[in-house]
Amino acid sequence: MAAWQTFLRAQSTVLHILEQELQAAVGLSLAWYDVLVQLRLARRPVRAGELSDLLLLSPSAGTRLVDRMVAKGLVTRTPSSDDRRVVLIEPTDRGVDTLRQAAPIHVAGITRHFTRFLDTAQAAELEALLGPIADSSNH
Amino acid sequence: MAAWQTFLRAQSTVLHILEQELQAAVGLSLAWYDVLVQLRLARRPVRAGELSDLLLLSPSAGTRLVDRMVAKGLVTRTPSSDDRRVVLIEPTDRGVDTLRQAAPIHVAGITRHFTRFLDTAQAAELEALLGPIADSSNH
DNA sequence: AAAGATTGATTTCTCAATCTTT
DNA sequence: AAAGATTGAGAAATCAATCTTT
């Protein structure tokens, strides 16, 4: 139970700091950053529902988030020509550029506030401990 | 970096499930539950600002949260007689009772979705890994 | 003036209901 | 009818500004 509380507090603490640092440096929220990262990792247009899943958000939260990013010119939304129920999301050039600016800052933040406290073996250990928990949603 | 992502996903996953289970069983959100727990642990009236800190919330978020819980009759808000800038929060009898109903369900949930994946040594290990990170906000 | 707390405005997430396409 | 996505309405968190007491 102590482990559970430490787990909660550690994540809340680090996320708050990272959010503020990224916001201050590039004017980007963590949520927006995650969208750009996921689109970059996919290396192809991503379906709206798929994106929501990747971000651990509800479908409607995904829609709103994309709304705001489209308005800021960071991503585009295009109906699929295969199946017109489907909407495909892609980063714009400006989106890719924004990610390029944000990534080193964010990675440095993670290093400073998270990785810094773990050597390689400990990071592996942590991942091994939490991996099964992270995957346990599937039922 | 993989450890970081697993860390994020594990917490998000488990929190979503626990929230839903507690909501379904007792109609209580995790935020409300945490308020009642903190007041219970304190065993005395808690200052508004202190409560916000304990909950890892901003002062204003703490005020709103207490607003809603006062409206539902779960806690009371009383100006301190020592220093009338200070507001003291206490659970009502009904609040204490609600906590009594919720606690076993929530603890069972933590066991089922978190502790279940860790033996005693692993829980200690996890706490040791994350403890320094949780405490690192102080500077 | 500073400390403690609250309020106003804004942002964001969620559920249920709806719209479009298959 | 079912799948995919969006919209309306409501809940909750945050910052900056404000109010009260010290």
Coordinates of C-alpha atoms (C1' of nucleotides) in Angstrom, one line a residue:
Chain A
M1 CA 0.0 0.0 0.0
A2 CA 2.9 2.3 0.7
A3 CA 4.2 1.3 -2.7
W4 CA 0.9 2.3 -4.3
Q5 CA 1.0 5.8 -2.7
T6 CA 4.6 6.4 -3.7
F7 CA 3.7 5.3 -7.2
L8 CA 0.9 7.8 -7.4
R9 CA 2.9 10.6 -5.9
A10 CA 5.9 10.1 -8.0
Q11 CA 4.0 10.3 -11.2
S12 CA 1.9 13.3 -10.3
T13 CA 5.0 15.1 -9.2
V14 CA 7.0 14.5 -12.3
L15 CA 4.1 15.1 -14.7
H16 CA 3.4 18.5 -13.2
I17 CA 7.0 19.5 -13.6
L18 CA 7.3 18.2 -17.1
E19 CA 4.1 19.9 -18.1
Q20 CA 5.3 23.3 -16.8
E21 CA 8.7 23.0 -18.4
L22 CA 7.4 22.1 -21.8
Q23 CA 4.8 24.7 -21.6
A24 CA 7.3 27.4 -20.7
A25 CA 9.8 26.4 -23.3
V26 CA 7.7 25.7 -26.4
G27 CA 4.1 26.5 -25.4
L28 CA 3.1 22.9 -25.8
S29 CA 1.0 20.8 -23.4
L30 CA 2.0 17.3 -22.7
A31 CA -1.2 16.1 -24.4
W32 CA -0.3 18.0 -27.6
Y33 CA 3.2 16.7 -27.4
D34 CA 2.0 13.1 -27.1
V35 CA -0.2 13.5 -30.2
L36 CA 2.8 14.6 -32.3
V37 CA 4.9 11.8 -30.9
Q38 CA 2.4 9.1 -31.7
L39 CA 1.9 10.4 -35.2
R40 CA 5.6 10.5 -35.7
L41 CA 6.1 7.0 -34.4
A42 CA 3.3 5.7 -36.6
R43 CA 4.9 7.2 -39.8
R44 CA 1.6 7.1 -41.5
P45 CA -1.8 8.7 -41.2
V46 CA -3.5 7.4 -38.0
R47 CA -7.2 6.8 -37.6
A48 CA -9.0 9.0 -35.1
G49 CA -10.1 6.1 -32.9
E50 CA -6.7 4.5 -33.0
L51 CA -5.1 7.8 -31.9
S52 CA -7.5 8.1 -28.9
D53 CA -6.5 4.6 -27.9
L54 CA -2.8 5.3 -28.2
L55 CA -3.2 8.4 -26.0
L56 CA -5.3 6.6 -23.4
L57 CA -8.2 9.0 -24.0
S58 CA -11.9 8.5 -24.7
P59 CA -12.9 8.9 -28.4
S60 CA -14.5 12.3 -27.7
A61 CA -11.5 13.6 -25.8
G62 CA -9.5 12.6 -28.9
T63 CA -11.8 14.5 -31.2
R64 CA -11.6 17.7 -29.1
L65 CA -7.8 17.5 -28.8
V66 CA -7.4 17.1 -32.6
D67 CA -9.9 20.0 -33.0
R68 CA -7.6 22.3 -31.1
M69 CA -4.5 21.2 -32.9
V70 CA -6.1 21.5 -36.3
A71 CA -7.1 25.1 -35.3
K72 CA -3.4 25.8 -34.5
G73 CA -2.2 24.2 -37.7
L74 CA -0.3 21.4 -36.1
V75 CA -2.2 18.4 -37.6
T76 CA -4.7 17.8 -40.4
R77 CA -7.9 15.7 -40.5
T78 CA -8.8 13.9 -43.7
P79 CA -11.7 11.5 -44.4
S80 CA -10.3 8.2 -45.7
S81 CA -11.0 7.5 -49.3
D82 CA -11.3 3.7 -48.6
D83 CA -14.0 4.0 -45.9
R84 CA -15.5 7.4 -45.4
R85 CA -16.5 6.7 -41.9
V86 CA -12.8 6.8 -41.0
V87 CA -10.9 10.0 -40.3
L88 CA -7.1 10.1 -40.8
I89 CA -4.9 12.4 -38.7
E90 CA -1.5 13.6 -39.9
P91 CA 1.0 16.1 -38.6
T92 CA 1.5 19.2 -40.7
D93 CA 5.0 20.4 -41.5
R94 CA 4.6 22.9 -38.7
G95 CA 3.6 20.1 -36.4
V96 CA 6.7 18.1 -37.3
D97 CA 8.8 21.2 -36.7
T98 CA 7.2 21.8 -33.4
L99 CA 7.9 18.3 -32.3
R100 CA 11.5 18.7 -33.4
Q101 CA 11.8 21.7 -31.1
A102 CA 10.0 20.1 -28.2
A103 CA 11.5 16.7 -28.2
P104 CA 15.0 17.5 -26.8
I105 CA 13.5 19.7 -24.1
H106 CA 11.1 17.0 -23.0
V107 CA 13.6 14.3 -23.1
A108 CA 16.0 16.4 -21.1
G109 CA 13.1 16.9 -18.6
I110 CA 12.5 13.2 -18.3
T111 CA 16.1 12.6 -17.7
R112 CA 16.4 15.3 -15.1
H113 CA 13.3 14.4 -13.2
F114 CA 13.0 10.7 -13.7
T115 CA 15.8 8.8 -15.3
R116 CA 18.4 10.7 -13.2
F117 CA 17.3 8.7 -10.2
L118 CA 17.7 5.3 -12.0
D119 CA 20.8 3.6 -13.4
T120 CA 20.3 1.2 -16.3
A121 CA 19.6 -1.8 -14.2
Q122 CA 17.1 0.0 -12.1
A123 CA 15.3 1.3 -15.1
A124 CA 15.0 -2.2 -16.5
E125 CA 13.9 -3.4 -13.1
L126 CA 11.2 -0.8 -12.9
E127 CA 9.9 -1.6 -16.4
A128 CA 9.8 -5.3 -15.5
L129 CA 7.8 -4.6 -12.3
L130 CA 5.3 -2.3 -14.0
G131 CA 5.0 -3.9 -17.4
P132 CA 2.5 -6.6 -16.4
I133 CA 0.4 -4.0 -14.6
A134 CA 0.4 -1.7 -17.7
D135 CA -0.8 -4.6 -19.8
S136 CA -3.4 -5.9 -17.4
S137 CA -6.2 -3.7 -18.8
N138 CA -6.9 -6.2 -21.5
H139 CA -9.7 -8.0 -19.7
Chain B
M1 CA 12.6 5.9 -21.9
A2 CA 10.7 2.6 -22.2
A3 CA 10.5 2.6 -18.4
W4 CA 9.0 6.0 -18.5
Q5 CA 6.3 5.0 -20.9
T6 CA 5.5 1.9 -19.0
F7 CA 5.3 4.0 -15.8
L8 CA 2.8 6.3 -17.4
R9 CA 0.6 3.6 -18.9
A10 CA 0.5 1.5 -15.8
Q11 CA -0.8 4.3 -13.7
S12 CA -3.3 5.5 -16.2
T13 CA -4.6 2.0 -16.7
V14 CA -5.0 1.2 -13.0
L15 CA -6.5 4.5 -12.0
H16 CA -9.1 4.3 -14.7
I17 CA -10.2 0.9 -13.5
L18 CA -10.2 1.8 -9.8
E19 CA -12.2 4.9 -10.5
Q20 CA -14.9 3.0 -12.3
E21 CA -15.1 0.3 -9.7
L22 CA -15.4 2.7 -6.9
Q23 CA -17.9 4.8 -8.7
A24 CA -20.0 1.7 -9.6
A25 CA -19.9 0.3 -6.1
V26 CA -20.3 3.3 -3.8
G27 CA -20.9 6.3 -6.2
L28 CA -17.7 7.9 -5.0
S29 CA -14.9 9.3 -7.2
L30 CA -11.3 8.7 -6.4
A31 CA -10.9 12.4 -5.6
W32 CA -13.7 12.3 -3.0
Y33 CA -12.3 9.1 -1.6
D34 CA -8.9 10.6 -1.2
V35 CA -10.4 13.6 0.7
L36 CA -12.1 11.3 3.2
V37 CA -9.0 9.2 3.6
Q38 CA -6.8 12.2 4.3
L39 CA -9.2 13.6 6.8
R40 CA -9.4 10.2 8.5
L41 CA -5.6 9.8 8.6
A42 CA -5.2 13.3 10.1
R43 CA -7.7 12.5 13.0
R44 CA -8.2 16.2 13.4
P45 CA -9.7 19.1 11.5
V46 CA -7.4 19.9 8.5
R47 CA -6.7 23.3 7.1
A48 CA -7.9 24.0 3.5
G49 CA -4.5 24.6 2.2
E50 CA -3.0 21.7 3.9
L51 CA -5.7 19.4 2.4
S52 CA -5.0 20.7 -1.1
D53 CA -1.3 19.9 -0.6
L54 CA -2.0 16.4 0.7
L55 CA -4.2 15.8 -2.4
L56 CA -1.6 17.2 -4.8
L57 CA -4.1 19.7 -6.0
S58 CA -4.0 23.5 -6.4
P59 CA -5.6 25.6 -3.7
S60 CA -8.5 26.5 -5.9
A61 CA -9.1 22.9 -7.0
G62 CA -9.2 22.0 -3.3
T63 CA -11.8 24.7 -2.6
R64 CA -14.1 23.4 -5.4
L65 CA -13.7 19.8 -4.4
V66 CA -14.7 20.7 -0.8
D67 CA -17.6 22.8 -2.1
R68 CA -19.1 19.7 -3.8
M69 CA -18.5 17.5 -0.8
V70 CA -20.1 20.0 1.6
A71 CA -23.1 20.2 -0.8
K72 CA -23.4 16.4 -0.5
G73 CA -23.1 16.5 3.3
L74 CA -19.8 14.5 3.4
V75 CA -17.6 17.2 5.0
T76 CA -18.0 20.4 6.9
R77 CA -16.1 23.7 6.5
T78 CA -15.5 25.9 9.7
P79 CA -13.5 29.0 10.1
S80 CA -10.8 28.6 12.7
S81 CA -11.4 30.5 15.9
D82 CA -7.7 30.9 16.4
D83 CA -7.0 32.6 13.0
R84 CA -10.1 33.5 11.0
R85 CA -8.2 33.4 7.8
V86 CA -8.0 29.7 8.2
V87 CA -10.7 27.2 7.2
L88 CA -10.9 23.8 8.8
I89 CA -12.3 20.8 7.1
E90 CA -13.8 17.8 8.9
P91 CA -15.7 14.7 7.7
T92 CA -19.4 14.5 8.8
D93 CA -20.7 11.3 10.3
R94 CA -22.1 10.5 6.9
G95 CA -18.6 11.1 5.4
V96 CA -17.0 8.7 7.9
D97 CA -19.7 6.2 7.1
T98 CA -19.2 6.5 3.4
L99 CA -15.5 6.0 3.8
R100 CA -16.2 2.9 5.8
Q101 CA -18.2 1.5 2.9
A102 CA -15.7 2.5 0.3
A103 CA -12.5 1.5 1.9
P104 CA -12.7 -2.3 1.6
I105 CA -13.8 -2.0 -2.0
H106 CA -11.0 0.3 -3.0
V107 CA -8.4 -1.7 -1.1
A108 CA -9.6 -4.8 -2.8
G109 CA -9.3 -3.0 -6.2
I110 CA -5.7 -2.0 -5.5
T111 CA -4.9 -5.5 -4.5
R112 CA -6.5 -7.0 -7.7
H113 CA -5.1 -4.5 -10.1
F114 CA -1.8 -3.5 -8.6
T115 CA -0.5 -5.5 -5.6
R116 CA -1.5 -8.7 -7.2
F117 CA 1.4 -8.4 -9.6
L118 CA 4.0 -7.8 -6.9
D119 CA 5.2 -10.0 -4.1
T120 CA 6.4 -8.3 -0.8
A121 CA 10.0 -7.9 -2.0
Q122 CA 8.9 -6.5 -5.3
A123 CA 6.6 -4.0 -3.6
A124 CA 9.5 -2.8 -1.5
E125 CA 11.8 -2.6 -4.5
L126 CA 9.2 -0.5 -6.4
E127 CA 8.9 1.8 -3.4
A128 CA 12.6 2.2 -3.1
L129 CA 12.9 3.0 -6.8
L130 CA 10.1 5.6 -6.9
G131 CA 10.6 7.1 -3.4
P132 CA 13.4 9.5 -4.4
I133 CA 11.4 10.6 -7.5
A134 CA 8.3 11.2 -5.4
D135 CA 10.3 13.4 -3.0
S136 CA 12.2 15.3 -5.7
S137 CA 9.6 18.1 -6.0
N138 CA 11.2 19.8 -3.1
H139 CA 13.5 22.2 -5.0
Chain C
dA1 C1' 2.0 44.2 3.1
dA2 C1' 1.6 39.1 3.6
dA3 C1' -1.0 34.8 4.5
dG4 C1' -5.1 32.0 3.7
dA5 C1' -8.8 31.0 1.0
dT6 C1' -12.2 31.8 -2.6
dT7 C1' -14.1 33.3 -7.2
dG8 C1' -14.1 34.2 -12.4
dA9 C1' -12.7 32.7 -16.7
dT10 C1' -10.7 29.2 -19.4
dT11 C1' -9.2 24.5 -20.6
dT12 C1' -10.0 19.8 -20.8
dC13 C1' -12.1 15.2 -20.1
dT14 C1' -16.2 12.2 -20.0
dC15 C1' -20.9 10.1 -20.9
dA16 C1' -24.9 9.9 -23.7
dA17 C1' -27.0 11.1 -27.8
dT18 C1' -26.5 11.9 -32.7
dC19 C1' -24.9 11.8 -37.5
dT20 C1' -22.8 9.4 -41.4
dT21 C1' -21.3 5.5 -43.9
dT22 C1' -21.0 0.6 -44.4
Chain D
dA1 C1' -28.2 -2.6 -37.6
dA2 C1' -23.3 -1.8 -36.5
dA3 C1' -18.9 0.9 -36.9
dG4 C1' -16.6 5.3 -36.8
dA5 C1' -16.6 9.7 -35.3
dT6 C1' -18.5 14.0 -33.6
dT7 C1' -21.5 17.1 -30.6
dG8 C1' -24.1 18.8 -26.4
dA9 C1' -24.0 19.0 -21.6
dG10 C1' -21.8 18.5 -17.4
dA11 C1' -17.8 17.7 -14.1
dA12 C1' -13.3 19.0 -12.7
dA13 C1' -8.6 21.3 -12.7
dT14 C1' -5.9 25.6 -13.3
dC15 C1' -4.2 30.5 -13.3
dA16 C1' -4.8 35.2 -12.1
dA17 C1' -7.4 38.3 -9.6
dT18 C1' -9.9 39.3 -5.4
dC19 C1' -11.5 39.3 -0.6
dT20 C1' -10.6 38.9 4.4
dT21 C1' -7.8 38.6 8.3
dT22 C1' -3.4 39.1 10.4

